[in-house]
Amino acid sequence: MTYYYITGTSSGIGLALTQQVLNLANTFVIGYARRKHIDHERYRHIYVDFSLTGAAREVDIPLYPDAQQVVLINNAGMLGDVKPIGEIDNELLEKTFMVNTVSPAILTNRFISIYQPVAELITVINISSGAARHAVESWGAYCASKAAIDMYSLVLHAEQNFLENPKVKVISLAPGVVDTPMQDLIRQVNPRYFPQAERFHQYKQKDLLTPAEKVAKKIVELVGNPPNDPIVDLRML
Ligand SMILES: NC(=O)c1ccc[n+]([C@@H]2O[C@H](COP(=O)([O-])OP(=O)(O)OC[C@H]3O[C@@H](n4cnc5c(N)ncnc54)[C@H](OP(=O)(O)O)[C@@H]3O)[C@@H](O)[C@H]2O)c1
């Protein structure tokens, strides 16, 4: 049995990914989000708000002693307040880093600690963003919080390279521009605060958004065949 722990299973990429993983034989999914939209005999939902201090430290990560391969997909994410630095709502700034950086970092730390003694293979996929790798005006919290998770993944990868018998594979993945509620939200931002707004409207109008199901399929393929370089842009695959 392969156990998948997926955050943000209630919407977009995480929802599509969970549905595809459950279509595979010998899989079980533990999903985390504030909403639950999946009912399946091999799905267990854990309600959590990762924006709250202590949530990632305290949330249940159930251990399955028969697990040979385990996969953690840190997918939950939020865009945050789209405003230039100097005008960002500070509470939302904090929440964005909690959801996009602090929670996945803590979950990864706990997950490896729990499963290193029992599992044969541990795969960690952090859903990053192209915005981690180039600056987008008014996305200060989003860009920086995703860039941090890229570096955390690089450090984990480097640590594993030191080991004689490395068990952990890590990927930090930019999924491209994906047709999810997060993109709906981006299109609702007041263009006064967001110079690149028109670009995102064009993606929708010209049908250039990638379906979440297509992204989910590629992520499932990557779990079975992780690349050597942990920093991945799905559009290049
Ligand atoms: N869509 C894109 O074009 C795009 C591009 C690059 C990167 N990404 C990244 O891809 C990932 C998935 O995004 P998406 O586009 O699928 O967005 P989405 O449809 O808005 O889904 C976001 C998911 O994250 C969960 N989440 C958000 N805040 C949470 C919180 N405080 N506690 C627990 N769960 C929370 C949501 O669950 P609840 O609301 O139920 O809690 C939801 O399941 C994100 O990390 C995003 O940054 C997306």
Short mmCIF file of N, CA and C in Angstrom, two decimals, residues 6-11 31-37 43 45-50 76:
data_model
loop_
_atom_site.label_atom_id
_atom_site.label_comp_id
_atom_site.label_asym_id
_atom_site.label_seq_id
_atom_site.Cartn_x
_atom_site.Cartn_y
_atom_site.Cartn_z
N ILE A 6 -1.85 14.42 1.42
CA ILE A 6 -1.98 15.55 0.50
C ILE A 6 -2.67 16.70 1.21
N THR A 7 -2.06 17.87 1.19
CA THR A 7 -2.71 19.03 1.79
C THR A 7 -3.47 19.80 0.70
N GLY A 8 -4.59 20.42 1.12
CA GLY A 8 -5.38 21.19 0.16
C GLY A 8 -6.13 20.29 -0.81
N THR A 9 -6.84 19.27 -0.25
CA THR A 9 -7.54 18.29 -1.10
C THR A 9 -8.95 18.74 -1.48
N SER A 10 -9.35 19.93 -1.05
CA SER A 10 -10.76 20.34 -1.24
C SER A 10 -10.99 21.11 -2.52
N SER A 11 -9.94 21.40 -3.29
CA SER A 11 -10.12 22.31 -4.42
C SER A 11 -8.96 22.16 -5.41
N GLY A 31 -6.06 13.31 3.59
CA GLY A 31 -6.17 14.66 3.03
C GLY A 31 -6.39 15.70 4.12
N TYR A 32 -5.82 16.87 3.90
CA TYR A 32 -5.90 17.96 4.89
C TYR A 32 -6.47 19.21 4.23
N ALA A 33 -7.47 19.81 4.85
CA ALA A 33 -8.01 21.10 4.39
C ALA A 33 -9.06 21.57 5.38
N ARG A 34 -9.56 22.79 5.17
CA ARG A 34 -10.66 23.28 6.02
C ARG A 34 -12.00 22.77 5.50
N ARG A 35 -12.06 22.39 4.21
CA ARG A 35 -13.30 21.85 3.65
C ARG A 35 -13.05 20.42 3.19
N LYS A 36 -14.13 19.63 3.16
CA LYS A 36 -14.00 18.23 2.68
C LYS A 36 -14.92 18.04 1.49
N HIS A 37 -14.35 17.62 0.36
CA HIS A 37 -15.17 17.40 -0.84
C HIS A 37 -14.98 16.01 -1.43
N TYR A 43 -10.06 7.10 1.57
CA TYR A 43 -9.73 8.51 1.87
C TYR A 43 -10.08 8.84 3.30
N HIS A 45 -10.12 12.18 5.85
CA HIS A 45 -9.97 13.63 5.85
C HIS A 45 -9.60 14.15 7.24
N ILE A 46 -8.67 15.08 7.26
CA ILE A 46 -8.31 15.73 8.52
C ILE A 46 -8.53 17.23 8.36
N TYR A 47 -9.43 17.76 9.17
CA TYR A 47 -9.74 19.19 9.11
C TYR A 47 -8.62 19.98 9.77
N VAL A 48 -8.13 21.00 9.08
CA VAL A 48 -7.06 21.82 9.65
C VAL A 48 -7.03 23.17 8.97
N ASP A 49 -6.67 24.18 9.74
CA ASP A 49 -6.42 25.51 9.17
C ASP A 49 -4.94 25.81 9.34
N PHE A 50 -4.19 25.68 8.26
CA PHE A 50 -2.73 25.83 8.34
C PHE A 50 -2.29 27.28 8.54
N ALA A 76 -1.44 22.66 -0.30
CA ALA A 76 -2.27 23.78 0.18
C ALA A 76 -1.50 25.09 0.01
#
